[in-house]
XYZ file of C-alpha atoms in Angstrom:
435
model
C -68.244 -83.934 -97.659
C -69.227 -81.462 -100.357
C -68.549 -82.827 -103.810
C -67.807 -79.980 -106.361
C -66.664 -80.070 -109.916
C -63.638 -77.812 -109.981
C -63.649 -74.596 -111.975
C -62.123 -71.129 -111.580
C -65.085 -69.808 -109.670
C -65.108 -72.790 -107.121
C -61.478 -72.483 -106.598
C -61.894 -68.835 -105.665
C -64.767 -69.635 -103.327
C -62.893 -72.364 -101.597
C -59.851 -70.219 -101.161
C -61.985 -67.303 -99.565
C -63.576 -69.709 -97.339
C -60.096 -71.218 -95.898
C -58.787 -67.704 -95.366
C -61.639 -66.942 -93.008
C -59.886 -69.228 -90.553
C -56.727 -66.995 -90.380
C -56.092 -65.968 -86.811
C -55.608 -62.436 -87.923
C -59.378 -62.500 -88.473
C -60.227 -62.973 -84.821
C -59.247 -59.419 -83.517
C -62.236 -59.415 -81.414
C -60.091 -61.150 -78.749
C -57.296 -58.468 -79.324
C -58.269 -55.836 -76.667
C -58.498 -58.893 -74.043
C -54.888 -60.130 -75.177
C -53.436 -56.507 -75.213
C -54.538 -56.110 -71.792
C -52.866 -59.308 -70.385
C -49.710 -58.590 -72.294
C -49.539 -54.960 -71.098
C -50.391 -56.035 -67.464
C -47.693 -58.777 -67.305
C -45.180 -56.336 -68.748
C -45.864 -53.884 -66.149
C -46.645 -56.121 -63.147
C -44.391 -58.899 -64.018
C -44.631 -61.880 -61.531
C -47.536 -60.416 -59.658
C -49.639 -60.291 -63.092
C -48.367 -63.737 -64.030
C -49.347 -65.427 -60.827
C -52.928 -63.661 -60.753
C -53.773 -65.046 -64.249
C -52.614 -68.310 -63.516
C -55.128 -68.385 -60.634
C -57.690 -66.815 -62.799
C -57.317 -69.111 -65.980
C -55.745 -72.401 -64.715
C -56.943 -72.446 -61.222
C -53.284 -72.900 -59.839
C -51.928 -71.031 -56.957
C -48.293 -70.537 -57.696
C -45.415 -68.215 -56.633
C -41.795 -67.606 -57.380
C -40.780 -70.801 -55.275
C -43.252 -73.146 -57.299
C -43.695 -71.719 -60.838
C -40.357 -73.319 -62.073
C -40.513 -77.168 -62.572
C -38.095 -78.701 -60.158
C -35.655 -81.716 -60.783
C -37.622 -83.765 -58.373
C -41.096 -83.001 -60.504
C -39.166 -84.168 -63.670
C -37.962 -87.394 -62.043
C -41.513 -87.977 -60.745
C -43.121 -87.522 -63.989
C -40.671 -89.729 -65.983
C -41.697 -92.490 -63.422
C -45.250 -92.116 -64.410
C -44.813 -92.511 -68.132
C -45.224 -95.863 -69.687
C -42.022 -97.454 -70.676
C -43.308 -98.377 -73.971
C -44.047 -94.799 -74.580
C -40.643 -93.667 -73.601
C -39.286 -96.256 -75.968
C -41.324 -94.897 -78.841
C -40.378 -91.226 -78.169
C -36.698 -92.065 -77.962
C -37.011 -93.816 -81.608
C -38.853 -90.855 -82.743
C -36.307 -88.289 -81.178
C -33.453 -90.086 -83.064
C -35.380 -89.648 -86.525
C -36.015 -85.933 -85.579
C -32.357 -85.142 -84.542
C -30.845 -86.948 -87.465
C -33.152 -85.055 -89.920
C -32.489 -81.735 -88.503
C -28.700 -82.284 -88.166
C -28.596 -82.210 -92.002
C -30.037 -78.677 -91.885
C -27.012 -77.318 -89.798
C -25.433 -74.390 -91.669
C -21.738 -73.405 -91.217
C -20.043 -70.208 -91.237
C -18.091 -69.559 -94.260
C -15.361 -67.150 -95.563
C -14.028 -66.370 -98.942
C -10.704 -64.614 -99.116
C -9.035 -62.971 -102.292
C -5.207 -62.119 -103.048
C -6.046 -58.432 -103.269
C -6.613 -58.372 -99.436
C -10.383 -58.773 -99.322
C -12.100 -61.346 -97.180
C -16.075 -61.514 -97.054
C -18.116 -64.034 -95.210
C -21.127 -65.242 -93.025
C -20.722 -65.958 -89.366
C -23.798 -68.249 -88.196
C -24.537 -67.939 -84.540
C -27.217 -69.801 -82.594
C -29.672 -67.708 -80.750
C -28.825 -67.314 -77.093
C -32.344 -68.277 -75.707
C -35.772 -69.535 -77.086
C -38.999 -69.764 -75.431
C -41.127 -72.702 -76.324
C -44.919 -72.873 -75.799
C -46.678 -76.099 -75.434
C -50.357 -76.353 -74.950
C -51.838 -77.765 -71.672
C -55.320 -78.842 -70.592
C -56.389 -82.503 -70.730
C -54.326 -83.485 -73.716
C -50.834 -83.943 -73.918
C -48.740 -83.411 -77.229
C -45.238 -84.778 -76.719
C -44.704 -84.779 -80.464
C -44.865 -81.135 -80.542
C -42.618 -80.811 -77.717
C -40.006 -82.873 -79.613
C -40.631 -80.855 -82.737
C -40.005 -77.641 -81.256
C -37.186 -78.116 -78.780
C -35.088 -80.644 -80.922
C -33.935 -78.228 -83.643
C -33.345 -75.420 -81.103
C -31.068 -77.845 -79.434
C -29.393 -79.020 -82.655
C -28.947 -75.408 -83.788
C -26.979 -74.701 -80.399
C -29.357 -72.646 -78.477
C -28.121 -72.579 -74.993
C -31.055 -71.728 -73.004
C -34.391 -73.450 -73.994
C -37.270 -72.259 -71.708
C -40.492 -74.136 -71.959
C -43.960 -72.809 -70.670
C -46.901 -74.668 -70.500
C -50.186 -74.474 -68.386
C -50.301 -76.305 -65.067
C -53.279 -78.287 -63.947
C -55.045 -77.140 -60.869
C -52.860 -79.066 -58.724
C -49.812 -77.015 -59.855
C -48.446 -79.660 -61.877
C -47.347 -80.133 -65.621
C -48.609 -83.376 -67.550
C -45.987 -85.848 -67.027
C -45.760 -86.969 -70.640
C -45.274 -83.391 -71.797
C -42.588 -82.822 -69.038
C -40.713 -85.982 -69.780
C -40.577 -85.348 -73.542
C -39.177 -81.758 -72.779
C -36.513 -83.322 -70.583
C -35.490 -85.924 -73.157
C -35.456 -83.266 -75.958
C -32.933 -81.181 -74.186
C -34.892 -78.360 -72.413
C -33.101 -76.063 -70.010
C -36.092 -74.756 -67.785
C -39.695 -75.383 -67.565
C -42.211 -72.976 -66.274
C -45.927 -73.614 -65.216
C -47.555 -70.754 -67.158
C -49.833 -70.735 -70.117
C -52.083 -68.486 -72.325
C -51.067 -64.936 -73.312
C -49.647 -64.322 -69.821
C -46.882 -66.944 -70.597
C -46.112 -65.377 -73.762
C -45.861 -61.916 -72.311
C -43.582 -63.342 -69.496
C -41.112 -64.762 -72.252
C -41.167 -61.556 -74.349
C -40.614 -58.932 -71.443
C -39.108 -61.269 -68.531
C -40.557 -61.345 -65.088
C -38.889 -61.828 -61.719
C -39.053 -65.588 -62.289
C -39.401 -66.144 -66.052
C -36.386 -65.022 -68.061
C -36.652 -63.087 -71.235
C -35.990 -64.959 -74.406
C -34.896 -63.973 -78.082
C -37.611 -65.826 -79.775
C -40.878 -67.624 -79.135
C -42.173 -70.721 -80.979
C -44.643 -73.186 -80.510
C -48.716 -73.695 -81.006
C -51.498 -72.421 -78.974
C -54.782 -71.415 -79.004
C -56.119 -67.913 -80.369
C -55.146 -66.067 -77.227
C -51.614 -67.471 -77.562
C -51.347 -66.707 -81.352
C -52.459 -63.125 -80.686
C -50.008 -62.647 -77.892
C -47.292 -63.653 -79.994
C -48.389 -61.195 -82.728
C -48.506 -58.599 -79.964
C -45.081 -59.249 -78.956
C -43.377 -59.434 -82.230
C -40.540 -56.846 -82.337
C -39.722 -57.254 -78.818
C -38.889 -60.538 -79.483
C -38.869 -62.810 -82.851
C -41.506 -65.543 -83.304
C -41.979 -68.427 -85.546
C -45.324 -67.810 -87.039
C -48.998 -67.222 -86.309
C -50.330 -70.629 -86.670
C -54.004 -71.304 -87.913
C -55.932 -74.483 -87.743
C -54.676 -77.597 -89.136
C -55.301 -78.693 -92.876
C -54.516 -81.559 -95.260
C -55.017 -81.786 -99.121
C -54.892 -85.061 -100.748
C -54.076 -85.038 -104.384
C -55.118 -88.468 -106.032
C -56.115 -90.136 -109.311
C -58.002 -93.351 -110.193
C -55.098 -95.545 -108.505
C -55.644 -94.195 -104.825
C -57.033 -96.504 -102.295
C -60.328 -94.682 -101.191
C -60.112 -96.088 -97.813
C -56.769 -94.819 -97.162
C -57.602 -91.207 -98.599
C -60.839 -91.141 -96.294
C -58.625 -92.145 -93.351
C -56.051 -89.495 -94.067
C -58.661 -86.648 -94.575
C -60.053 -87.428 -91.242
C -56.732 -87.652 -89.604
C -56.889 -83.888 -89.758
C -60.370 -82.914 -89.581
C -60.259 -84.452 -85.884
C -58.121 -81.602 -84.687
C -60.774 -78.940 -84.517
C -63.980 -77.673 -85.959
C -61.862 -75.314 -88.275
C -59.661 -77.824 -89.478
C -59.586 -78.192 -93.178
C -59.587 -81.543 -95.231
C -59.627 -81.366 -99.012
C -59.525 -84.125 -101.754
C -58.626 -83.032 -105.321
C -58.973 -85.979 -107.736
C -59.249 -86.568 -111.542
C -61.609 -89.643 -110.832
C -65.318 -89.125 -110.241
C -65.327 -92.580 -109.150
C -62.729 -92.300 -106.490
C -64.558 -89.043 -105.330
C -67.687 -91.054 -104.664
C -65.993 -93.662 -102.995
C -63.925 -91.608 -100.798
C -67.120 -89.896 -99.614
C -68.826 -93.191 -98.750
C -65.724 -94.157 -96.705
C -65.533 -91.023 -94.926
C -69.300 -91.288 -93.935
C -68.362 -94.806 -92.534
C -65.413 -93.606 -90.708
C -67.244 -90.733 -88.874
C -69.724 -93.097 -87.546
C -67.030 -95.096 -86.027
C -64.392 -92.503 -84.646
C -64.310 -91.084 -81.123
C -64.421 -87.390 -82.167
C -67.433 -87.595 -84.305
C -68.881 -84.176 -83.408
C -65.759 -82.348 -84.103
C -65.328 -84.483 -87.298
C -68.845 -83.686 -88.694
C -68.421 -79.962 -87.964
C -65.187 -79.709 -89.382
C -66.294 -81.381 -92.606
C -69.350 -79.375 -92.740
C -67.341 -76.040 -92.507
C -64.130 -76.829 -94.388
C -64.470 -80.449 -96.033
C -64.373 -80.613 -99.846
C -64.051 -83.197 -102.551
C -63.002 -81.433 -105.847
C -63.337 -83.273 -108.965
C -60.658 -81.863 -111.627
C -60.743 -82.059 -115.391
C -57.074 -83.210 -115.434
C -53.986 -83.489 -113.298
C -52.918 -80.195 -114.462
C -55.610 -78.437 -113.009
C -55.644 -80.670 -109.846
C -51.986 -79.452 -109.362
C -52.784 -75.879 -110.148
C -55.444 -75.716 -107.502
C -53.444 -77.605 -105.057
C -50.638 -74.791 -105.411
C -52.964 -72.062 -105.224
C -54.265 -73.517 -101.653
C -50.795 -74.210 -100.414
C -51.871 -76.588 -97.848
C -50.116 -77.375 -94.646
C -49.947 -81.050 -95.440
C -50.241 -82.195 -99.047
C -50.404 -86.014 -99.855
C -49.663 -87.215 -103.263
C -51.482 -90.716 -104.197
C -51.144 -90.672 -108.001
C -49.768 -93.205 -110.563
C -46.636 -91.182 -110.783
C -46.266 -89.323 -107.398
C -42.661 -88.432 -108.024
C -43.413 -86.684 -110.986
C -46.465 -84.813 -109.596
C -44.173 -83.836 -106.691
C -41.705 -81.821 -108.976
C -44.656 -79.628 -110.025
C -45.624 -78.847 -106.549
C -44.507 -75.369 -105.638
C -46.548 -74.526 -102.243
C -47.077 -76.936 -99.430
C -45.776 -77.312 -96.061
C -45.016 -81.046 -96.076
C -45.420 -83.182 -99.212
C -46.272 -86.805 -98.536
C -45.434 -89.111 -101.581
C -47.158 -92.545 -102.016
C -50.140 -94.115 -100.333
C -47.930 -95.506 -97.452
C -46.398 -92.265 -96.525
C -49.729 -90.906 -94.620
C -49.623 -87.499 -92.569
C -49.528 -89.071 -89.140
C -45.922 -90.639 -90.341
C -44.802 -86.947 -90.395
C -46.645 -85.883 -87.103
C -44.838 -88.396 -85.000
C -42.078 -90.504 -86.453
C -40.144 -89.702 -89.841
C -38.181 -86.934 -88.694
C -38.993 -83.600 -90.558
C -40.875 -81.046 -88.639
C -44.428 -80.967 -88.174
C -44.697 -77.382 -87.276
C -45.680 -76.163 -90.828
C -47.277 -73.010 -92.342
C -51.008 -72.988 -92.579
C -53.792 -70.734 -94.333
C -51.806 -70.374 -97.632
C -48.525 -69.109 -96.025
C -46.693 -72.069 -97.429
C -46.303 -69.714 -100.463
C -43.809 -67.964 -98.616
C -42.941 -69.713 -95.262
C -41.140 -72.821 -94.389
C -41.577 -75.534 -91.916
C -39.897 -74.910 -88.635
C -36.230 -76.065 -88.610
C -32.668 -75.218 -87.463
C -32.615 -71.931 -89.485
C -35.265 -70.633 -87.277
C -32.979 -70.802 -84.009
C -29.820 -69.173 -85.973
C -28.896 -65.761 -86.920
C -26.372 -64.660 -89.631
C -23.958 -62.047 -89.570
C -22.121 -60.517 -92.636
C -18.440 -60.389 -92.353
C -16.439 -57.751 -94.337
C -12.644 -56.941 -94.218
C -10.869 -55.011 -96.779
C -7.047 -54.207 -96.580
C -5.907 -50.672 -97.646
C -4.595 -52.011 -100.639
C -7.879 -53.408 -101.536
C -10.041 -50.465 -100.671
C -7.726 -47.766 -102.579
C -8.699 -48.813 -106.288
C -12.446 -48.475 -105.283
C -12.557 -45.731 -102.677
C -13.583 -42.975 -105.501
C -16.197 -45.190 -106.553
C -17.837 -45.536 -103.242
C -17.780 -41.743 -102.490
C -19.288 -41.018 -105.720
C -22.094 -43.541 -104.795
C -22.337 -41.687 -101.330
C -22.448 -38.193 -102.821
C -25.070 -39.134 -105.336
C -27.299 -39.839 -102.319
C -26.144 -36.493 -100.718
C -24.602 -38.358 -97.878
C -21.382 -36.582 -97.351
C -20.568 -37.960 -94.092
C -20.492 -41.432 -95.886
C -18.248 -39.955 -98.562
C -15.896 -38.308 -95.932
C -15.550 -41.660 -94.113
C -13.934 -43.171 -96.958
C -12.080 -39.959 -97.911
C -10.126 -39.553 -94.720
C -8.387 -42.877 -95.267
C -6.871 -41.529 -98.449
C -6.381 -37.674 -97.928
C -2.770 -37.895 -97.856
C -2.759 -39.621 -101.114
C -5.331 -37.183 -102.324
C -3.276 -34.230 -101.311
C -0.414 -35.233 -103.439
C -2.514 -36.059 -106.551
């Protein structure tokens, strides 16, 4: 990993490098995605089935695209009982955490006949995209479906690419069933996103699309935004470890690599006040890379976006961490809770040497769908709030409106909106006529 003494110029260079990974910078794929989205919008099932044959090698039709109850039962029978037990434990933690995010409607009434409030309503339908291929990511299934289920969404529709045999990965399917999915469809890529956004003869239209995917999925979500809501345009994974001389270098190295193994664009950064720790972490990283199975990806990721930054002091280290606004931030210092209070920008904050990033990925309970590419400065983790909407509630009696109606008319007239003013005036024209 590159070791750099931290200064303003170095920080700006690193931020510039990290922003190159933003999916919005890959518009070379945009035309292809736009064509697929438009085609599915126009030809619906016909286009969806054609792209599924082309990209996934599966020949599906309206009778086989939806996963049946028999397929769910078959999938569950194939899953290792021990993995089932672990998933159920993780589900409890995830559900318990998200239950605490549930919002209630509220109303505030006054003696003068005014009632104001906010009505909280769950979205009617949500689409969850789950990547397919050889790998299965049941943790992502749980993290996307459970908060929707807790929020009270009635229809949770999952799409995931099928294998050439027309089947869905049994672990993925079982996780979805356990989490509370309503329907599962065998479709992936930009074509699945378009199907959820516009609806086809077989796939229902939804109100919001969430879930990770490749660049085609990310750009398709961007393309359909406005027709439906989306969670975010997710970028490559990233981790930042903030450490001082008290940190265990072996732990730090292992945690950096836990994210670097995702793909070649993943980012792994250590910021430390200790030059000695920096050297020891670098050596541990080299040793681990030789042993771990995804060696080529790790080497490329570290070469592209791996940094060890040596800060002058903890204040500079914290300032840089806030500027980077990492998806995952680990704090491994003498006083980690004190440092945590100074962190403004991070997707998830892990405190202390035993709160490693994979704990959050799989088990602790907080959502692992997090803002990337510096968007933690203004975005939050996926949660129950993503699956609700809020309506303002306003009630005024005539007695409450009368004392302020002239003020409202004056405000409207100042904006030259005479129909607005008239809407107020007609309610008191009898009274005005007597004045």
